[in-house]
Short mmCIF file of C-alpha atoms in Angstrom, two decimals:
data_model
loop_
_atom_site.label_atom_id
_atom_site.label_comp_id
_atom_site.label_asym_id
_atom_site.label_seq_id
_atom_site.Cartn_x
_atom_site.Cartn_y
_atom_site.Cartn_z
CA MET A 1 -159.18 -70.29 -21.07
CA TRP A 2 -160.61 -67.09 -22.41
CA VAL A 3 -161.40 -64.34 -19.97
CA THR A 4 -163.79 -61.52 -20.80
CA LEU A 5 -163.70 -57.87 -19.80
CA LYS A 6 -166.93 -56.15 -20.71
CA GLY A 7 -168.11 -52.56 -20.57
CA LYS A 8 -171.36 -51.31 -22.09
CA ARG A 9 -170.00 -51.30 -25.58
CA LEU A 10 -166.30 -52.35 -25.36
CA THR A 11 -165.43 -56.05 -25.01
CA VAL A 12 -161.94 -57.46 -24.54
CA LYS A 13 -161.18 -61.16 -24.47
CA ILE A 14 -157.78 -62.57 -23.49
CA ASP A 15 -156.66 -66.17 -23.75
CA LEU A 16 -154.71 -67.10 -20.65
CA GLU A 17 -153.82 -70.59 -21.90
CA ARG A 18 -151.67 -69.81 -24.86
CA TYR A 19 -148.37 -67.98 -24.66
CA ILE A 20 -146.03 -67.24 -27.54
CA ASN A 21 -142.54 -66.08 -26.69
CA THR A 22 -142.54 -62.85 -28.65
CA PRO A 23 -143.17 -59.22 -27.73
CA TYR A 24 -146.82 -60.06 -28.36
CA PRO A 25 -147.28 -63.11 -26.24
CA PHE A 26 -151.07 -63.28 -25.63
CA PHE A 27 -154.08 -63.83 -27.90
CA LEU A 28 -156.50 -60.87 -27.63
CA ILE A 29 -159.84 -59.90 -29.09
CA PHE A 30 -161.13 -56.34 -29.00
CA MET A 31 -164.71 -55.48 -30.04
CA ILE A 32 -166.98 -52.47 -29.84
CA ASP A 33 -170.56 -53.62 -30.26
CA GLU A 34 -170.31 -55.96 -33.27
CA HIS A 35 -167.25 -54.28 -34.75
CA LEU A 36 -164.24 -56.55 -34.53
CA LEU A 37 -161.28 -54.17 -34.24
CA LEU A 38 -158.64 -56.66 -33.15
CA GLY A 39 -158.85 -60.39 -33.85
CA ALA A 40 -160.19 -62.56 -36.62
CA CYS A 41 -163.23 -64.67 -37.47
CA TRP A 42 -162.88 -68.18 -39.00
CA GLU A 43 -165.69 -70.57 -39.60
CA GLY A 44 -167.93 -68.72 -37.25
CA GLU A 45 -165.48 -68.43 -34.38
CA PHE A 46 -163.40 -65.56 -33.18
CA GLU A 47 -159.66 -65.87 -32.87
CA GLY A 48 -157.36 -63.43 -31.10
CA ALA A 49 -154.53 -61.36 -32.50
CA ASN A 50 -151.25 -61.57 -30.77
CA ALA A 51 -150.76 -58.72 -28.36
CA ASP A 52 -148.99 -57.29 -25.34
CA VAL A 53 -151.85 -56.97 -22.86
CA TYR A 54 -150.18 -54.24 -20.74
CA GLY A 55 -149.37 -52.15 -23.88
CA PHE A 56 -153.01 -52.67 -25.16
CA PHE A 57 -154.55 -51.16 -21.97
CA GLU A 58 -151.90 -48.47 -21.80
CA SER A 59 -152.90 -47.44 -25.35
CA LEU A 60 -156.58 -47.30 -24.48
CA LEU A 61 -155.89 -45.18 -21.33
CA THR A 62 -153.59 -42.93 -23.40
CA ALA A 63 -156.48 -42.29 -25.86
CA CYS A 64 -158.70 -41.22 -22.96
CA TYR A 65 -155.90 -39.17 -21.39
CA TYR A 66 -155.53 -37.23 -24.65
CA PHE A 67 -159.34 -36.95 -25.21
CA LEU A 68 -159.64 -35.29 -21.84
CA GLN A 69 -156.96 -32.64 -22.57
CA PRO A 70 -157.56 -31.52 -26.07
CA GLU A 71 -155.94 -28.14 -25.37
CA HIS A 72 -152.65 -29.54 -24.11
CA PRO A 73 -149.82 -28.49 -26.54
CA HIS A 74 -148.46 -32.05 -26.63
CA VAL A 75 -151.86 -33.41 -27.60
CA GLN A 76 -152.28 -30.77 -30.26
CA LYS A 77 -148.96 -31.63 -31.72
CA ILE A 78 -149.66 -35.33 -31.76
CA THR A 79 -153.06 -34.59 -33.36
CA LYS A 80 -151.57 -32.52 -36.13
CA PHE A 81 -149.04 -35.15 -36.96
CA ASP A 82 -151.35 -38.17 -36.66
CA ARG A 83 -154.04 -36.48 -38.80
CA GLU A 84 -151.49 -36.37 -41.64
CA ASN A 85 -150.66 -39.99 -41.01
CA ALA A 86 -154.34 -40.99 -41.04
CA GLU A 87 -154.77 -39.31 -44.42
CA ARG A 88 -151.77 -41.19 -45.77
CA ASP A 89 -153.34 -44.40 -44.50
CA GLY A 90 -156.54 -43.59 -46.46
CA PHE A 91 -158.85 -42.54 -43.68
CA GLU A 92 -161.12 -39.55 -44.13
CA LEU A 93 -161.24 -37.87 -40.80
CA ARG A 94 -163.90 -35.29 -39.99
CA ASP A 95 -164.14 -32.59 -37.23
CA GLU A 96 -162.07 -34.46 -34.62
CA VAL A 97 -160.01 -32.24 -32.26
CA VAL A 98 -157.86 -35.08 -30.99
CA VAL A 99 -156.22 -37.66 -33.16
CA TYR A 100 -154.01 -40.44 -31.74
CA GLN A 101 -152.51 -43.29 -33.70
CA THR A 102 -151.68 -46.55 -31.98
CA THR A 103 -150.68 -50.04 -32.90
CA LEU A 104 -152.52 -51.30 -29.76
CA VAL A 105 -149.23 -53.15 -29.33
CA ALA A 106 -150.53 -56.01 -31.30
CA GLU A 107 -148.52 -57.87 -33.87
CA ALA A 108 -148.86 -56.48 -37.40
CA ALA A 109 -152.55 -56.55 -36.66
CA GLY A 110 -153.80 -53.30 -37.93
CA THR A 111 -153.91 -49.56 -37.97
CA TYR A 112 -155.89 -47.50 -35.45
CA TYR A 113 -156.70 -43.85 -35.14
CA PHE A 114 -158.51 -43.02 -31.86
CA CYS A 115 -160.17 -39.59 -32.30
CA SER A 116 -162.45 -37.33 -30.38
CA THR A 117 -164.61 -34.28 -30.80
CA ARG A 118 -166.17 -32.39 -27.88
CA ASN A 119 -168.64 -35.14 -27.23
CA LEU A 120 -167.77 -38.08 -29.36
CA THR A 121 -165.17 -40.72 -29.79
CA ARG A 122 -164.49 -42.10 -33.26
CA ILE A 123 -162.16 -44.94 -33.95
CA TYR A 124 -160.98 -45.39 -37.44
CA TYR A 125 -159.52 -48.87 -37.91
CA GLU A 126 -158.17 -51.31 -40.39
CA ASN A 127 -157.95 -54.80 -38.94
CA ASP A 128 -155.61 -56.64 -41.18
CA PHE A 129 -156.28 -59.93 -39.50
CA LEU A 130 -159.91 -59.75 -40.64
CA LYS A 131 -159.21 -59.09 -44.24
CA PHE A 132 -159.43 -62.71 -45.30
CA THR A 133 -162.22 -63.82 -43.01
CA ASP A 134 -164.58 -66.53 -44.10
CA CYS A 135 -167.30 -65.40 -41.80
CA PRO A 136 -169.97 -63.86 -44.05
CA GLU A 137 -170.98 -61.24 -41.52
CA TYR A 138 -167.47 -59.92 -41.36
CA LYS A 139 -166.61 -59.90 -45.12
CA GLY A 140 -165.49 -56.44 -46.10
CA LYS A 141 -165.72 -55.18 -42.47
CA HIS A 142 -162.07 -55.07 -41.72
CA LYS A 143 -161.95 -51.36 -42.32
CA GLY A 144 -164.28 -48.90 -40.81
CA VAL A 145 -165.12 -46.30 -38.25
CA VAL A 146 -166.99 -46.84 -35.01
CA GLU A 147 -168.57 -43.93 -33.10
CA LEU A 148 -169.73 -43.66 -29.48
CA SER A 149 -170.13 -40.83 -26.97
CA LEU A 150 -166.91 -39.61 -25.38
CA LYS A 151 -168.31 -40.31 -21.94
CA GLU A 152 -169.33 -43.82 -22.81
CA PHE A 153 -165.96 -44.63 -24.21
CA ILE A 154 -163.95 -43.32 -21.34
CA GLU A 155 -166.29 -44.94 -18.80
CA ASP A 156 -165.86 -48.32 -20.59
CA VAL A 157 -162.05 -47.96 -20.79
CA LEU A 158 -161.89 -47.16 -17.11
CA LYS A 159 -164.11 -50.09 -16.20
CA ILE A 160 -162.24 -52.73 -18.16
CA SER A 161 -158.88 -51.31 -17.27
CA ARG A 162 -159.73 -51.47 -13.58
CA GLU A 163 -160.96 -55.00 -14.00
CA TYR A 164 -157.71 -55.93 -15.89
CA LEU A 165 -155.53 -54.32 -13.21
CA GLU A 166 -157.36 -55.89 -10.27
CA LYS A 167 -158.18 -59.30 -11.56
CA TYR A 168 -156.02 -60.34 -14.49
CA ALA A 169 -152.80 -58.35 -14.36
CA PRO A 170 -151.43 -60.56 -11.50
CA VAL A 171 -152.30 -63.78 -13.49
CA ILE A 172 -150.78 -62.42 -16.69
CA GLU A 173 -147.66 -61.19 -14.83
CA LYS A 174 -147.21 -64.67 -13.32
CA ILE A 175 -147.36 -66.30 -16.73
CA ARG A 176 -144.86 -63.73 -18.16
CA LEU A 177 -142.46 -64.24 -15.35
CA GLU A 178 -142.62 -68.03 -15.71
CA HIS A 179 -141.50 -67.52 -19.24
CA GLY A 180 -138.50 -65.51 -18.12
CA GLU A 181 -139.80 -62.06 -18.90
CA GLU A 182 -138.86 -58.92 -16.92
CA SER A 183 -141.70 -57.67 -14.68
CA ASP A 184 -143.94 -54.90 -16.02
CA ASP A 185 -144.37 -51.62 -14.11
CA TYR A 186 -147.88 -51.96 -12.75
CA ASP A 187 -147.40 -49.10 -10.25
CA PHE A 188 -147.06 -46.88 -13.26
CA LEU A 189 -150.27 -48.19 -14.90
CA GLN A 190 -152.25 -47.90 -11.68
CA LYS A 191 -151.07 -44.32 -11.33
CA PHE A 192 -151.83 -43.64 -14.86
CA TYR A 193 -155.29 -45.10 -14.47
CA ARG A 194 -156.04 -42.87 -11.51
CA GLU A 195 -154.78 -39.83 -13.44
CA VAL A 196 -157.28 -40.61 -16.30
CA GLU A 197 -159.98 -41.22 -13.72
CA GLU A 198 -159.31 -37.79 -12.04
CA LEU A 199 -159.46 -36.06 -15.45
CA TYR A 200 -162.74 -37.88 -16.18
CA LYS A 201 -164.24 -36.77 -12.84
CA LYS A 202 -163.14 -33.21 -13.45
CA LYS A 203 -164.91 -33.15 -16.83
CA PHE A 204 -167.97 -35.27 -16.18
CA GLY A 205 -168.18 -35.22 -12.45
CA SER A 206 -171.16 -32.86 -12.23
CA GLU A 207 -173.19 -35.04 -14.57
CA SER A 208 -172.68 -38.42 -12.99
CA MET B 1 -133.55 -60.87 -48.09
CA GLY B 2 -135.03 -62.98 -50.81
CA GLN B 3 -135.51 -66.18 -48.87
CA ARG B 4 -137.47 -69.00 -50.22
CA ILE B 5 -140.31 -70.20 -48.04
CA VAL B 6 -142.90 -72.87 -48.41
CA VAL B 7 -146.52 -71.82 -48.23
CA ASN B 8 -149.32 -74.36 -48.60
CA GLY B 9 -146.84 -76.79 -50.14
CA GLN B 10 -145.59 -74.31 -52.70
CA ALA B 11 -142.22 -72.64 -52.72
CA LYS B 12 -142.33 -68.89 -52.73
CA GLN B 13 -139.54 -66.48 -53.48
CA LEU B 14 -139.73 -63.47 -51.19
CA PRO B 15 -138.72 -60.09 -52.56
CA LYS B 16 -135.12 -59.18 -52.08
CA VAL B 17 -134.59 -55.74 -50.53
CA PHE B 18 -131.39 -56.21 -48.59
CA ARG B 19 -128.27 -58.00 -49.77
CA ASP B 20 -127.36 -59.45 -46.45
CA GLU B 21 -127.88 -59.21 -42.72
CA ARG B 22 -125.39 -56.42 -42.38
CA GLU B 23 -127.29 -54.30 -44.85
CA LEU B 24 -130.55 -54.98 -43.01
CA ARG B 25 -128.94 -54.11 -39.69
CA GLU B 26 -127.59 -50.79 -41.16
CA PHE B 27 -131.12 -50.01 -42.44
CA LEU B 28 -132.69 -50.56 -39.04
CA ASP B 29 -129.95 -48.57 -37.26
CA ASP B 30 -130.64 -45.82 -39.63
CA VAL B 31 -134.39 -45.90 -39.14
CA VAL B 32 -134.14 -45.94 -35.31
CA LYS B 33 -131.57 -43.12 -35.36
CA LYS B 34 -133.61 -40.88 -37.65
CA THR B 35 -136.87 -41.67 -35.81
CA LEU B 36 -135.23 -40.39 -32.65
CA GLU B 37 -134.00 -37.34 -34.36
CA ASN B 38 -137.41 -36.49 -35.71
CA SER B 39 -139.30 -34.16 -33.30
CA ASP B 40 -142.79 -35.47 -34.40
CA TYR B 41 -141.83 -39.11 -33.83
CA LYS B 42 -140.07 -38.26 -30.64
CA LYS B 43 -143.29 -36.95 -29.24
CA GLN B 44 -144.86 -40.28 -29.63
CA PHE B 45 -142.49 -41.67 -27.02
CA PHE B 46 -144.14 -39.48 -24.38
CA LYS B 47 -147.54 -38.58 -22.98
CA ASN B 48 -147.39 -34.94 -21.98
CA GLY B 49 -143.77 -35.39 -20.93
CA ALA B 50 -143.96 -38.79 -19.16
CA PRO B 51 -142.51 -41.77 -21.10
CA ASN B 52 -144.87 -44.35 -22.46
CA LYS B 53 -144.14 -47.80 -21.07
CA ASN B 54 -145.19 -50.29 -23.72
CA PHE B 55 -145.92 -48.79 -27.08
CA GLY B 56 -145.52 -49.09 -30.85
CA ILE B 57 -145.10 -46.53 -33.57
CA SER B 58 -145.44 -46.56 -37.32
CA VAL B 59 -142.68 -44.78 -39.07
CA ASP B 60 -143.07 -43.33 -42.55
CA LEU B 61 -139.72 -43.66 -44.19
CA LYS B 62 -140.40 -40.78 -46.61
CA LYS B 63 -140.71 -38.50 -43.56
CA LEU B 64 -137.30 -39.58 -42.38
CA GLY B 65 -135.75 -39.14 -45.88
CA ILE B 66 -134.94 -42.87 -46.18
CA ASN B 67 -135.49 -44.43 -49.56
CA VAL B 68 -135.59 -48.13 -49.84
CA ASP B 69 -137.29 -49.78 -52.74
CA GLY B 70 -140.28 -51.83 -51.53
CA ILE B 71 -140.60 -50.57 -47.97
CA ASP B 72 -142.76 -47.48 -47.07
CA VAL B 73 -143.61 -47.91 -43.36
CA VAL B 74 -141.73 -49.64 -40.57
CA ARG B 75 -143.21 -50.46 -37.23
CA LEU B 76 -141.24 -50.23 -34.08
CA GLU B 77 -142.26 -51.47 -30.64
CA PHE B 78 -140.55 -50.16 -27.54
CA LYS B 79 -140.62 -50.68 -23.80
CA PHE B 80 -139.35 -48.25 -21.23
CA GLU B 81 -137.22 -50.31 -18.90
CA LYS B 82 -134.97 -49.05 -16.06
CA GLY B 83 -134.99 -45.49 -17.36
CA LYS B 84 -134.37 -46.39 -20.95
CA PHE B 85 -136.35 -47.02 -24.12
CA VAL B 86 -135.59 -50.54 -25.30
CA LEU B 87 -136.48 -51.57 -28.92
CA LYS B 88 -138.39 -54.87 -28.71
CA THR B 89 -139.05 -55.53 -32.28
CA ALA B 90 -139.18 -53.82 -35.69
CA TYR B 91 -140.68 -54.98 -38.88
CA PRO B 92 -141.86 -53.51 -42.23
CA LYS B 93 -145.52 -52.80 -42.39
CA LYS B 94 -146.26 -51.32 -45.76
CA GLY B 95 -144.58 -51.41 -49.22
CA SER B 96 -144.57 -53.37 -52.37
CA ALA B 97 -141.98 -55.86 -51.05
CA VAL B 98 -143.88 -56.41 -47.81
CA TRP B 99 -145.68 -59.68 -47.81
CA GLU B 100 -147.55 -60.96 -44.89
CA TYR B 101 -148.60 -64.56 -44.35
CA ARG B 102 -150.80 -65.68 -41.54
CA TYR B 103 -150.93 -69.22 -40.32
CA VAL B 104 -154.49 -70.24 -39.69
CA ASN B 105 -154.10 -73.25 -37.53
CA ARG B 106 -157.51 -74.05 -36.25
CA TYR B 107 -158.72 -76.00 -39.25
CA GLU B 108 -155.35 -76.69 -40.71
CA ARG B 109 -155.91 -74.48 -43.63
CA GLY B 110 -152.38 -73.28 -43.88
CA TRP B 111 -151.02 -69.97 -44.76
CA ILE B 112 -152.91 -67.07 -46.17
CA ARG B 113 -151.24 -64.22 -47.86
CA GLU B 114 -152.15 -60.66 -46.88
CA GLY B 115 -151.28 -57.41 -48.64
#
């Protein structure tokens, strides 16, 4: 059974029925509008990439956390280093002030650079899983960049992360434990979520 | 390690980069050790000082001064458990000897090679 977490522009789908005993046990699809960042398309149907759901959401929240603190020395150092890595990976970055590379904790699925300017989020991606798609609308669309406003991105990440933590984390954790996994630290992720939310309110509070 | 595998009914010879499991293990130990010694990569273990919980990093072997024919980038996935970073898995991501096959099961189409 696929469950869907949906913001204004971000969509995440997770299959709760299939479990593979690896560090990436669940099938997950990640889309922004029609851009398929994680997952594949075969004969007109989407298929998930194997991912660690906790790690996936932690990565999205980390991107927001960094976008909201562009002046922090740690963020600046990460940015400097990841900008070089992005160039090595063949992405032409622009005027971004924060650059954060992540695997999204998905199996060999792709390369992702989450970037931000003052007001924008740009995600440069190469979705390896989509490279050999037979869906005409996705041919040649495995590599690209998607742009949205910074506020929009963070609001969507907060919305879907909250929904994940409230509704699906307990279900996913139960499946993991049944397969003999160690429990994940959800207190940490909750706390981290609230930290990002606080930073968001500080920056955008007066506008919303 | 130069195994033979069967893809879509055909036998394929994978590239040989390591002679045996010991050599592979030594390589991985070296990659992890040098990653931890590298201040840039070490930063990727933390967010402003606090350890990441579940995360992956892509390591450029050139930056670590490791030269292995056919492998350029290795991906490492970690979890922070009971106060320690635990390496969950490691695999080569880029390089001339890195072949990726994906099993496309829905319509029994078999394996597709990537990269």
